[in-house]
PDB file of C-alpha atoms and ligand atoms in Angstrom:
ATOM      1  CA  UNK A 110     158.749 116.082 -43.351  1.00  0.00           C
ATOM      2  CA  UNK A 111     157.281 119.208 -44.838  1.00  0.00           C
ATOM      3  CA  UNK A 112     159.549 119.545 -47.849  1.00  0.00           C
ATOM      4  CA  UNK A 113     158.847 118.369 -51.374  1.00  0.00           C
ATOM      5  CA  UNK A 114     161.094 117.724 -54.340  1.00  0.00           C
ATOM      6  CA  UNK A 115     162.482 120.653 -56.298  1.00  0.00           C
ATOM      7  CA  UNK A 116     162.209 120.907 -60.058  1.00  0.00           C
ATOM      8  CA  UNK A 117     164.747 118.222 -60.940  1.00  0.00           C
ATOM      9  CA  UNK A 118     166.299 115.173 -59.376  1.00  0.00           C
ATOM     10  CA  UNK A 119     169.055 115.844 -56.895  1.00  0.00           C
ATOM     11  CA  UNK A 120     168.081 119.503 -56.499  1.00  0.00           C
ATOM     12  CA  UNK A 121     167.219 120.979 -53.126  1.00  0.00           C
ATOM     13  CA  UNK A 122     163.678 120.857 -51.838  1.00  0.00           C
ATOM     14  CA  UNK A 123     160.941 123.430 -51.487  1.00  0.00           C
ATOM     15  CA  UNK A 124     158.715 123.667 -48.441  1.00  0.00           C
ATOM     16  CA  UNK A 125     155.320 122.010 -48.689  1.00  0.00           C
ATOM     17  CA  UNK A 126     153.879 123.861 -45.700  1.00  0.00           C
ATOM     18  CA  UNK A 127     153.724 127.460 -44.602  1.00  0.00           C
ATOM     19  CA  UNK A 128     156.139 128.091 -41.772  1.00  0.00           C
ATOM     20  CA  UNK A 129     159.023 126.028 -43.145  1.00  0.00           C
ATOM     21  CA  UNK A 130     161.736 128.565 -44.007  1.00  0.00           C
ATOM     22  CA  UNK A 131     163.304 128.307 -47.442  1.00  0.00           C
ATOM     23  CA  UNK A 132     166.670 127.942 -45.748  1.00  0.00           C
ATOM     24  CA  UNK A 133     165.504 124.708 -44.060  1.00  0.00           C
ATOM     25  CA  UNK A 134     163.908 123.341 -47.221  1.00  0.00           C
ATOM     26  CA  UNK A 135     167.073 124.323 -49.062  1.00  0.00           C
ATOM     27  CA  UNK A 136     169.090 121.984 -46.844  1.00  0.00           C
ATOM     28  CA  UNK A 137     166.956 119.021 -47.874  1.00  0.00           C
ATOM     29  CA  UNK A 138     166.936 116.909 -51.023  1.00  0.00           C
ATOM     30  CA  UNK A 139     163.797 114.889 -51.734  1.00  0.00           C
ATOM     31  CA  UNK A 140     164.112 111.840 -53.968  1.00  0.00           C
ATOM     32  CA  UNK A 141     161.569 109.378 -55.356  1.00  0.00           C
ATOM     33  CA  UNK A 142     161.369 106.005 -53.632  1.00  0.00           C
ATOM     34  CA  UNK A 143     162.677 102.879 -55.299  1.00  0.00           C
ATOM     35  CA  UNK A 144     164.928 104.851 -57.645  1.00  0.00           C
ATOM     36  CA  UNK A 145     168.560 103.852 -57.275  1.00  0.00           C
ATOM     37  CA  UNK A 146     169.741 106.102 -60.109  1.00  0.00           C
ATOM     38  CA  UNK A 147     168.238 109.184 -58.422  1.00  0.00           C
ATOM     39  CA  UNK A 148     170.014 108.328 -55.171  1.00  0.00           C
ATOM     40  CA  UNK A 149     173.309 107.720 -56.957  1.00  0.00           C
ATOM     41  CA  UNK A 150     173.040 111.072 -58.746  1.00  0.00           C
ATOM     42  CA  UNK A 151     172.244 112.924 -55.517  1.00  0.00           C
ATOM     43  CA  UNK A 152     175.051 111.278 -53.573  1.00  0.00           C
ATOM     44  CA  UNK A 153     177.579 111.834 -56.307  1.00  0.00           C
ATOM     45  CA  UNK A 154     176.642 115.489 -56.559  1.00  0.00           C
ATOM     46  CA  UNK A 155     176.331 116.312 -52.860  1.00  0.00           C
ATOM     47  CA  UNK A 156     178.243 113.643 -50.922  1.00  0.00           C
ATOM     48  CA  UNK A 157     180.594 116.065 -49.190  1.00  0.00           C
ATOM     49  CA  UNK A 158     177.651 118.075 -47.845  1.00  0.00           C
ATOM     50  CA  UNK A 159     175.259 115.296 -46.886  1.00  0.00           C
ATOM     51  CA  UNK A 160     174.663 114.606 -43.196  1.00  0.00           C
ATOM     52  CA  UNK A 161     172.305 111.700 -43.657  1.00  0.00           C
ATOM     53  CA  UNK A 162     169.840 109.843 -45.803  1.00  0.00           C
ATOM     54  CA  UNK A 163     166.524 109.348 -44.020  1.00  0.00           C
ATOM     55  CA  UNK A 164     163.773 106.976 -45.109  1.00  0.00           C
ATOM     56  CA  UNK A 165     160.804 105.187 -43.637  1.00  0.00           C
ATOM     57  CA  UNK A 166     161.999 101.642 -44.416  1.00  0.00           C
ATOM     58  CA  UNK A 167     158.335 100.679 -44.543  1.00  0.00           C
ATOM     59  CA  UNK A 168     156.848 103.831 -46.073  1.00  0.00           C
ATOM     60  CA  UNK A 169     153.405 104.039 -44.491  1.00  0.00           C
ATOM     61  CA  UNK A 170     152.450 107.703 -44.662  1.00  0.00           C
ATOM     62  CA  UNK A 171     151.078 107.708 -48.170  1.00  0.00           C
ATOM     63  CA  UNK A 172     149.626 104.276 -48.672  1.00  0.00           C
ATOM     64  CA  UNK A 173     151.844 101.330 -47.799  1.00  0.00           C
ATOM     65  CA  UNK A 174     154.663 101.518 -50.320  1.00  0.00           C
ATOM     66  CA  UNK A 175     156.519  98.295 -49.574  1.00  0.00           C
ATOM     67  CA  UNK A 176     160.071  98.513 -50.870  1.00  0.00           C
ATOM     68  CA  UNK A 177     162.219  95.672 -52.137  1.00  0.00           C
ATOM     69  CA  UNK A 178     164.813  94.580 -49.602  1.00  0.00           C
ATOM     70  CA  UNK A 179     167.450  95.085 -52.295  1.00  0.00           C
ATOM     71  CA  UNK A 180     166.620  98.826 -52.476  1.00  0.00           C
ATOM     72  CA  UNK A 181     167.082  99.243 -48.719  1.00  0.00           C
ATOM     73  CA  UNK A 182     170.330  97.275 -48.911  1.00  0.00           C
ATOM     74  CA  UNK A 183     171.441  99.548 -51.747  1.00  0.00           C
ATOM     75  CA  UNK A 184     170.810 102.581 -49.496  1.00  0.00           C
ATOM     76  CA  UNK A 185     172.845 100.977 -46.721  1.00  0.00           C
ATOM     77  CA  UNK A 186     175.734 100.219 -49.063  1.00  0.00           C
ATOM     78  CA  UNK A 187     175.878 103.569 -50.826  1.00  0.00           C
ATOM     79  CA  UNK A 188     175.625 105.597 -47.610  1.00  0.00           C
ATOM     80  CA  UNK A 189     178.321 103.524 -45.934  1.00  0.00           C
ATOM     81  CA  UNK A 190     180.565 103.855 -48.977  1.00  0.00           C
ATOM     82  CA  UNK A 191     180.288 107.661 -48.920  1.00  0.00           C
ATOM     83  CA  UNK A 192     180.407 108.070 -45.144  1.00  0.00           C
ATOM     84  CA  UNK A 193     176.849 109.414 -44.979  1.00  0.00           C
ATOM     85  CA  UNK A 194     174.619 108.328 -42.081  1.00  0.00           C
ATOM     86  CA  UNK A 195     171.533 106.222 -42.803  1.00  0.00           C
ATOM     87  CA  UNK A 196     168.490 106.975 -40.642  1.00  0.00           C
ATOM     88  CA  UNK A 197     165.498 104.662 -40.494  1.00  0.00           C
ATOM     89  CA  UNK A 198     162.342 106.481 -39.463  1.00  0.00           C
ATOM     90  CA  UNK A 199     160.492 103.700 -37.658  1.00  0.00           C
ATOM     91  CA  UNK A 200     157.885 105.942 -36.040  1.00  0.00           C
ATOM     92  CA  UNK A 201     155.180 103.844 -37.721  1.00  0.00           C
ATOM     93  CA  UNK A 202     156.962 100.555 -38.440  1.00  0.00           C
ATOM     94  CA  UNK A 203     158.687 100.305 -35.038  1.00  0.00           C
ATOM     95  CA  UNK A 204     157.281  97.444 -32.920  1.00  0.00           C
ATOM     96  CA  UNK A 205     154.629  96.766 -35.550  1.00  0.00           C
ATOM     97  CA  UNK A 206     156.501  94.261 -37.675  1.00  0.00           C
ATOM     98  CA  UNK A 207     158.298  92.523 -34.874  1.00  0.00           C
ATOM     99  CA  UNK A 208     160.075  93.878 -31.834  1.00  0.00           C
ATOM    100  CA  UNK A 209     163.066  94.969 -33.901  1.00  0.00           C
ATOM    101  CA  UNK A 210     160.949  96.740 -36.510  1.00  0.00           C
ATOM    102  CA  UNK A 211     161.869  97.052 -40.151  1.00  0.00           C
ATOM    103  CA  UNK A 212     165.596  97.071 -39.388  1.00  0.00           C
ATOM    104  CA  UNK A 213     165.278  93.611 -37.829  1.00  0.00           C
ATOM    105  CA  UNK A 214     162.814  92.401 -40.458  1.00  0.00           C
ATOM    106  CA  UNK A 215     165.118  93.259 -43.348  1.00  0.00           C
ATOM    107  CA  UNK A 216     168.329  92.562 -41.420  1.00  0.00           C
ATOM    108  CA  UNK A 217     169.733  96.019 -42.164  1.00  0.00           C
ATOM    109  CA  UNK A 218     171.504  98.104 -39.544  1.00  0.00           C
ATOM    110  CA  UNK A 219     170.942 101.843 -39.983  1.00  0.00           C
ATOM    111  CA  UNK A 220     173.116 104.356 -38.104  1.00  0.00           C
ATOM    112  CA  UNK A 221     170.191 106.061 -36.369  1.00  0.00           C
ATOM    113  CA  UNK A 222     166.648 104.849 -35.633  1.00  0.00           C
ATOM    114  CA  UNK A 223     163.656 106.977 -34.711  1.00  0.00           C
ATOM    115  CA  UNK A 224     160.553 105.759 -32.897  1.00  0.00           C
ATOM    116  CA  UNK A 225     157.206 107.123 -31.766  1.00  0.00           C
ATOM    117  CA  UNK A 226     153.643 105.909 -31.338  1.00  0.00           C
ATOM    118  CA  UNK A 227     153.933 102.296 -30.029  1.00  0.00           C
ATOM    119  CA  UNK A 228     157.001 103.086 -27.937  1.00  0.00           C
ATOM    120  CA  UNK A 229     154.808 105.419 -25.879  1.00  0.00           C
ATOM    121  CA  UNK A 230     151.920 103.000 -25.457  1.00  0.00           C
ATOM    122  CA  UNK A 231     149.475 105.704 -26.522  1.00  0.00           C
ATOM    123  CA  UNK A 232     151.207 108.484 -24.638  1.00  0.00           C
ATOM    124  CA  UNK A 233     153.140 111.160 -26.544  1.00  0.00           C
ATOM    125  CA  UNK A 234     156.697 109.888 -26.888  1.00  0.00           C
ATOM    126  CA  UNK A 235     159.367 110.191 -29.518  1.00  0.00           C
ATOM    127  CA  UNK A 236     162.671 108.374 -29.208  1.00  0.00           C
ATOM    128  CA  UNK A 237     165.843 107.823 -31.154  1.00  0.00           C
ATOM    129  CA  UNK A 238     168.725 105.429 -30.884  1.00  0.00           C
ATOM    130  CA  UNK A 239     172.133 104.969 -32.430  1.00  0.00           C
ATOM    131  CA  UNK A 240     175.523 103.455 -31.794  1.00  0.00           C
ATOM    132  CA  UNK A 241     177.387 104.507 -28.644  1.00  0.00           C
ATOM    133  CA  UNK A 242     179.739 106.559 -30.817  1.00  0.00           C
ATOM    134  CA  UNK A 243     176.869 108.666 -32.142  1.00  0.00           C
ATOM    135  CA  UNK A 244     174.961 108.848 -28.853  1.00  0.00           C
ATOM    136  CA  UNK A 245     178.113 110.174 -27.151  1.00  0.00           C
ATOM    137  CA  UNK A 246     177.577 113.358 -29.131  1.00  0.00           C
ATOM    138  CA  UNK A 247     174.396 114.057 -27.152  1.00  0.00           C
ATOM    139  CA  UNK A 248     174.596 116.102 -23.931  1.00  0.00           C
ATOM    140  CA  UNK A 249     175.631 115.666 -21.185  1.00  0.00           C
ATOM    141  CA  UNK A 250     178.334 113.434 -22.764  1.00  0.00           C
ATOM    142  CA  UNK A 251     178.613 115.489 -25.926  1.00  0.00           C
ATOM    143  CA  UNK A 252     177.933 118.974 -27.202  1.00  0.00           C
ATOM    144  CA  UNK A 253     174.548 118.396 -28.903  1.00  0.00           C
ATOM    145  CA  UNK A 254     171.907 119.637 -26.513  1.00  0.00           C
ATOM    146  CA  UNK A 255     168.594 117.814 -26.614  1.00  0.00           C
ATOM    147  CA  UNK A 256     165.846 118.043 -24.040  1.00  0.00           C
ATOM    148  CA  UNK A 257     162.424 119.484 -23.402  1.00  0.00           C
ATOM    149  CA  UNK A 258     159.570 119.858 -20.937  1.00  0.00           C
ATOM    150  CA  UNK A 259     158.223 116.375 -21.606  1.00  0.00           C
ATOM    151  CA  UNK A 260     161.472 114.568 -22.376  1.00  0.00           C
ATOM    152  CA  UNK A 261     161.539 111.348 -20.397  1.00  0.00           C
ATOM    153  CA  UNK A 262     158.101 112.159 -18.944  1.00  0.00           C
ATOM    154  CA  UNK A 263     157.563 109.482 -16.235  1.00  0.00           C
ATOM    155  CA  UNK A 264     153.919 108.730 -17.077  1.00  0.00           C
ATOM    156  CA  UNK A 265     154.708 108.300 -20.774  1.00  0.00           C
ATOM    157  CA  UNK A 266     157.757 106.178 -19.965  1.00  0.00           C
ATOM    158  CA  UNK A 267     155.659 103.909 -17.724  1.00  0.00           C
ATOM    159  CA  UNK A 268     153.049 103.494 -20.480  1.00  0.00           C
ATOM    160  CA  UNK A 269     155.785 102.715 -22.990  1.00  0.00           C
ATOM    161  CA  UNK A 270     157.457 100.152 -20.755  1.00  0.00           C
ATOM    162  CA  UNK A 271     154.096  98.477 -20.067  1.00  0.00           C
ATOM    163  CA  UNK A 272     153.352  98.254 -23.805  1.00  0.00           C
ATOM    164  CA  UNK A 273     156.783  96.964 -24.756  1.00  0.00           C
ATOM    165  CA  UNK A 274     156.585  94.390 -21.953  1.00  0.00           C
ATOM    166  CA  UNK A 275     153.397  93.044 -23.566  1.00  0.00           C
ATOM    167  CA  UNK A 276     155.079  93.036 -26.981  1.00  0.00           C
ATOM    168  CA  UNK A 277     157.918  90.925 -25.592  1.00  0.00           C
ATOM    169  CA  UNK A 278     155.610  88.163 -24.380  1.00  0.00           C
ATOM    170  CA  UNK A 279     156.012  84.821 -26.087  1.00  0.00           C
ATOM    171  CA  UNK A 280     154.413  84.548 -29.543  1.00  0.00           C
ATOM    172  CA  UNK A 281     153.055  88.110 -29.403  1.00  0.00           C
ATOM    173  CA  UNK A 282     154.160  88.962 -32.943  1.00  0.00           C
ATOM    174  CA  UNK A 283     153.342  85.502 -34.360  1.00  0.00           C
ATOM    175  CA  UNK A 284     149.792  85.919 -33.083  1.00  0.00           C
ATOM    176  CA  UNK A 285     149.539  89.492 -34.398  1.00  0.00           C
ATOM    177  CA  UNK A 286     150.762  88.490 -37.834  1.00  0.00           C
ATOM    178  CA  UNK A 287     148.432  85.488 -37.940  1.00  0.00           C
ATOM    179  CA  UNK A 288     145.480  87.733 -37.168  1.00  0.00           C
ATOM    180  CA  UNK A 289     146.562  90.222 -39.817  1.00  0.00           C
ATOM    181  CA  UNK A 290     146.933  87.441 -42.386  1.00  0.00           C
ATOM    182  CA  UNK A 291     143.480  86.045 -41.569  1.00  0.00           C
ATOM    183  CA  UNK A 292     141.964  89.496 -42.063  1.00  0.00           C
ATOM    184  CA  UNK A 293     143.818  90.386 -45.261  1.00  0.00           C
ATOM    185  CA  UNK A 294     143.511  86.827 -46.612  1.00  0.00           C
ATOM    186  CA  UNK A 295     139.696  86.890 -46.505  1.00  0.00           C
ATOM    187  CA  UNK A 296     139.630  90.230 -48.328  1.00  0.00           C
ATOM    188  CA  UNK A 297     142.235  89.347 -50.950  1.00  0.00           C
ATOM    189  CA  UNK A 298     140.588  85.999 -51.748  1.00  0.00           C
ATOM    190  CA  UNK A 299     137.215  87.681 -52.073  1.00  0.00           C
ATOM    191  CA  UNK A 300     138.597  90.362 -54.411  1.00  0.00           C
ATOM    192  CA  UNK A 301     140.281  87.718 -56.556  1.00  0.00           C
ATOM    193  CA  UNK A 302     137.226  85.471 -56.778  1.00  0.00           C
ATOM    194  CA  UNK A 303     135.059  88.417 -57.757  1.00  0.00           C
ATOM    195  CA  UNK A 304     137.565  90.042 -60.097  1.00  0.00           C
ATOM    196  CA  UNK A 305     137.564  93.271 -58.149  1.00  0.00           C
ATOM    197  CA  UNK A 306     140.445  95.712 -58.673  1.00  0.00           C
ATOM    198  CA  UNK A 307     141.235  95.659 -54.975  1.00  0.00           C
ATOM    199  CA  UNK A 308     144.184  94.414 -52.950  1.00  0.00           C
ATOM    200  CA  UNK A 309     145.226  94.622 -49.325  1.00  0.00           C
ATOM    201  CA  UNK A 310     148.946  95.150 -48.908  1.00  0.00           C
ATOM    202  CA  UNK A 311     150.337  94.255 -45.515  1.00  0.00           C
ATOM    203  CA  UNK A 312     153.474  93.706 -43.498  1.00  0.00           C
ATOM    204  CA  UNK A 313     153.485  92.643 -39.847  1.00  0.00           C
ATOM    205  CA  UNK A 314     150.392  94.270 -38.342  1.00  0.00           C
ATOM    206  CA  UNK A 315     150.207  97.147 -40.863  1.00  0.00           C
ATOM    207  CA  UNK A 316     147.757  96.960 -43.761  1.00  0.00           C
ATOM    208  CA  UNK A 317     146.503  99.184 -46.569  1.00  0.00           C
ATOM    209  CA  UNK A 318     143.542  98.929 -48.897  1.00  0.00           C
ATOM    210  CA  UNK A 319     144.599  99.631 -52.483  1.00  0.00           C
ATOM    211  CA  UNK A 320     141.903  99.963 -55.100  1.00  0.00           C
ATOM    212  CA  UNK A 321     144.204  98.575 -57.717  1.00  0.00           C
ATOM    213  CA  UNK A 322     145.148  95.381 -59.523  1.00  0.00           C
ATOM    214  CA  UNK A 323     148.853  96.156 -59.356  1.00  0.00           C
ATOM    215  CA  UNK A 324     151.041  93.521 -57.732  1.00  0.00           C
ATOM    216  CA  UNK A 325     153.348  96.161 -56.267  1.00  0.00           C
ATOM    217  CA  UNK A 326     152.886  99.845 -55.452  1.00  0.00           C
ATOM    218  CA  UNK A 327     156.198 101.332 -54.401  1.00  0.00           C
ATOM    219  CA  UNK A 328     155.976 105.038 -55.149  1.00  0.00           C
ATOM    220  CA  UNK A 329     153.403 107.713 -54.403  1.00  0.00           C
ATOM    221  CA  UNK A 330     152.922 108.443 -58.113  1.00  0.00           C
ATOM    222  CA  UNK A 331     151.898 104.812 -58.680  1.00  0.00           C
ATOM    223  CA  UNK A 332     148.751 105.363 -56.597  1.00  0.00           C
ATOM    224  CA  UNK A 333     145.772 106.161 -58.794  1.00  0.00           C
ATOM    225  CA  UNK A 334     144.171 109.218 -57.173  1.00  0.00           C
ATOM    226  CA  UNK A 335     140.864 108.419 -58.930  1.00  0.00           C
ATOM    227  CA  UNK A 336     140.676 105.197 -56.922  1.00  0.00           C
ATOM    228  CA  UNK A 337     140.200 107.269 -53.780  1.00  0.00           C
ATOM    229  CA  UNK A 338     136.546 107.892 -54.696  1.00  0.00           C
ATOM    230  CA  UNK A 339     136.050 104.146 -54.170  1.00  0.00           C
ATOM    231  CA  UNK A 340     137.685 104.382 -50.770  1.00  0.00           C
ATOM    232  CA  UNK A 341     135.416 107.288 -49.818  1.00  0.00           C
ATOM    233  CA  UNK A 342     132.344 105.232 -50.693  1.00  0.00           C
ATOM    234  CA  UNK A 343     133.629 102.221 -48.764  1.00  0.00           C
ATOM    235  CA  UNK A 344     134.637 104.383 -45.808  1.00  0.00           C
ATOM    236  CA  UNK A 345     131.063 105.569 -45.246  1.00  0.00           C
ATOM    237  CA  UNK A 346     129.680 102.057 -45.654  1.00  0.00           C
ATOM    238  CA  UNK A 347     132.158 100.871 -43.033  1.00  0.00           C
ATOM    239  CA  UNK A 348     131.276 103.676 -40.674  1.00  0.00           C
ATOM    240  CA  UNK A 349     127.561 102.893 -41.014  1.00  0.00           C
ATOM    241  CA  UNK A 350     128.406  99.321 -39.948  1.00  0.00           C
ATOM    242  CA  UNK A 351     130.520 100.239 -36.928  1.00  0.00           C
ATOM    243  CA  UNK A 352     133.915  99.733 -38.582  1.00  0.00           C
ATOM    244  CA  UNK A 353     136.041 102.822 -38.205  1.00  0.00           C
ATOM    245  CA  UNK A 354     138.958 103.336 -40.584  1.00  0.00           C
ATOM    246  CA  UNK A 355     141.269 106.319 -40.951  1.00  0.00           C
ATOM    247  CA  UNK A 356     139.313 108.862 -43.009  1.00  0.00           C
ATOM    248  CA  UNK A 357     141.614 108.820 -46.043  1.00  0.00           C
ATOM    249  CA  UNK A 358     142.495 106.158 -48.569  1.00  0.00           C
ATOM    250  CA  UNK A 359     146.143 107.129 -48.156  1.00  0.00           C
ATOM    251  CA  UNK A 360     146.105 106.107 -44.474  1.00  0.00           C
ATOM    252  CA  UNK A 361     147.233 102.648 -43.420  1.00  0.00           C
ATOM    253  CA  UNK A 362     145.458 100.590 -40.757  1.00  0.00           C
ATOM    254  CA  UNK A 363     146.829  98.545 -37.883  1.00  0.00           C
ATOM    255  CA  UNK A 364     145.834  95.269 -36.283  1.00  0.00           C
ATOM    256  CA  UNK A 365     146.108  95.377 -32.520  1.00  0.00           C
ATOM    257  CA  UNK A 366     146.510  92.598 -29.985  1.00  0.00           C
ATOM    258  CA  UNK A 367     143.070  93.624 -28.711  1.00  0.00           C
ATOM    259  CA  UNK A 368     141.482  92.523 -32.011  1.00  0.00           C
ATOM    260  CA  UNK A 369     140.332  88.929 -31.640  1.00  0.00           C
ATOM    261  CA  UNK A 370     140.239  86.454 -34.566  1.00  0.00           C
ATOM    262  CA  UNK A 371     136.464  86.580 -34.273  1.00  0.00           C
ATOM    263  CA  UNK A 372     136.244  90.377 -34.494  1.00  0.00           C
ATOM    264  CA  UNK A 373     138.590  90.363 -37.455  1.00  0.00           C
ATOM    265  CA  UNK A 374     136.885  87.642 -39.445  1.00  0.00           C
ATOM    266  CA  UNK A 375     133.462  89.247 -38.795  1.00  0.00           C
ATOM    267  CA  UNK A 376     134.848  92.594 -39.940  1.00  0.00           C
ATOM    268  CA  UNK A 377     136.488  91.068 -43.028  1.00  0.00           C
ATOM    269  CA  UNK A 378     133.318  89.241 -44.063  1.00  0.00           C
ATOM    270  CA  UNK A 379     131.304  92.439 -43.576  1.00  0.00           C
ATOM    271  CA  UNK A 380     133.822  94.410 -45.624  1.00  0.00           C
ATOM    272  CA  UNK A 381     133.525  91.849 -48.466  1.00  0.00           C
ATOM    273  CA  UNK A 382     129.825  92.649 -48.782  1.00  0.00           C
ATOM    274  CA  UNK A 383     130.515  96.361 -48.680  1.00  0.00           C
ATOM    275  CA  UNK A 384     133.228  96.030 -51.316  1.00  0.00           C
ATOM    276  CA  UNK A 385     130.771  94.386 -53.647  1.00  0.00           C
ATOM    277  CA  UNK A 386     128.367  97.272 -53.133  1.00  0.00           C
ATOM    278  CA  UNK A 387     131.144  99.808 -53.585  1.00  0.00           C
ATOM    279  CA  UNK A 388     132.164  98.336 -56.930  1.00  0.00           C
ATOM    280  CA  UNK A 389     128.575  97.847 -58.067  1.00  0.00           C
ATOM    281  CA  UNK A 390     128.077 101.565 -57.450  1.00  0.00           C
ATOM    282  CA  UNK A 391     124.837 100.865 -55.621  1.00  0.00           C
ATOM    283  CA  UNK A 392     125.712 103.047 -52.704  1.00  0.00           C
ATOM    284  CA  UNK A 393     125.569 106.775 -53.343  1.00  0.00           C
ATOM    285  CA  UNK A 394     128.946 108.455 -53.687  1.00  0.00           C
ATOM    286  CA  UNK A 395     129.443 110.802 -50.811  1.00  0.00           C
ATOM    287  CA  UNK A 396     131.885 113.627 -51.060  1.00  0.00           C
ATOM    288  CA  UNK A 397     133.906 114.224 -47.907  1.00  0.00           C
TER     289      UNK A 397
HETATM  290  C1  PLP B  93     156.777 108.067 -40.194  1.00  0.00           C
HETATM  291  C2  PLP B  93     156.653 109.243 -39.275  1.00  0.00           C
HETATM  292  N1  PLP B  93     157.759 109.875 -38.888  1.00  0.00           N
HETATM  293  C3  PLP B  93     157.699 110.939 -38.047  1.00  0.00           C
HETATM  294  C4  PLP B  93     156.504 111.399 -37.576  1.00  0.00           C
HETATM  295  C5  PLP B  93     156.503 112.564 -36.652  1.00  0.00           C
HETATM  296  O1  PLP B  93     156.735 112.142 -35.386  1.00  0.00           O
HETATM  297  P1  PLP B  93     156.691 113.187 -34.170  1.00  0.00           P
HETATM  298  O2  PLP B  93     155.267 113.574 -34.017  1.00  0.00           O
HETATM  299  O3  PLP B  93     157.215 112.408 -33.023  1.00  0.00           O
HETATM  300  O4  PLP B  93     157.556 114.311 -34.577  1.00  0.00           O
HETATM  301  C6  PLP B  93     155.322 110.781 -37.948  1.00  0.00           C
HETATM  302  C7  PLP B  93     154.046 111.291 -37.410  1.00  0.00           C
HETATM  303  O5  PLP B  93     153.017 110.767 -37.505  1.00  0.00           O
HETATM  304  C8  PLP B  93     155.395 109.671 -38.819  1.00  0.00           C
HETATM  305  O6  PLP B  93     154.291 109.038 -39.205  1.00  0.00           O
END
């Protein structure tokens, strides 16, 4: 979403990328996460014009900003009350925190769900789902045309089905979560024992390294941008030791079924040593 908040709460957005027309940005309102009052103000002001509220229920595009279940329930209640659709963007969270994603995890039923990534098993796929009443609006049943060159591409569909078939095998998610917990547990215990301002946040198979002592980080402005210099140092240490992370401290990481317990505990123990070096400042700071 290439629109950022306007000057005040509940005002229309401004584009954050060249190429997004003002008219498109002007149809979008951007609100801070975890702020019920901001949502109430926006809905009260614009309810007759709002098509939908869209949120990543597990915001994972700017750190891992785990929301309280009560906030997501609040969104469900207020949208239902005002006849506004609720869309869960599960492009990242889908199939990563259980087969039914964040919606299943939190027990909240949005009106529309979007998926990508895992659902294509590595092939380029995007998908959406909704109730029969909403899906009837899509052609050929309804008058909303949607299609494209690669829509329903057979190779991508086969890859997606093969991946989802693996995900449905017995204990797949239990095993994935156990592996994730082993990995994050080693790192969190080490940080605690050594008094390092470092914490791994995780949910399902998604994890994020926060260079912070905060118990919760739920909004982008709660991330200390200075802490990213620590990530940059650690990133290069990791790379030198054959551990490849996303090249930004704002990126989350994912545990895959292909990661064995052994690989993960070796990696975690290695990272502990590198963390110590990172905080001791003994490795030279490299600027990306
Ligand atoms: C949460 C989220 N939603 C949507 C998208 C965009 O998906 P697509 O590339 O299918 O448009 C991304 C892309 O990475 C994403 O991370």
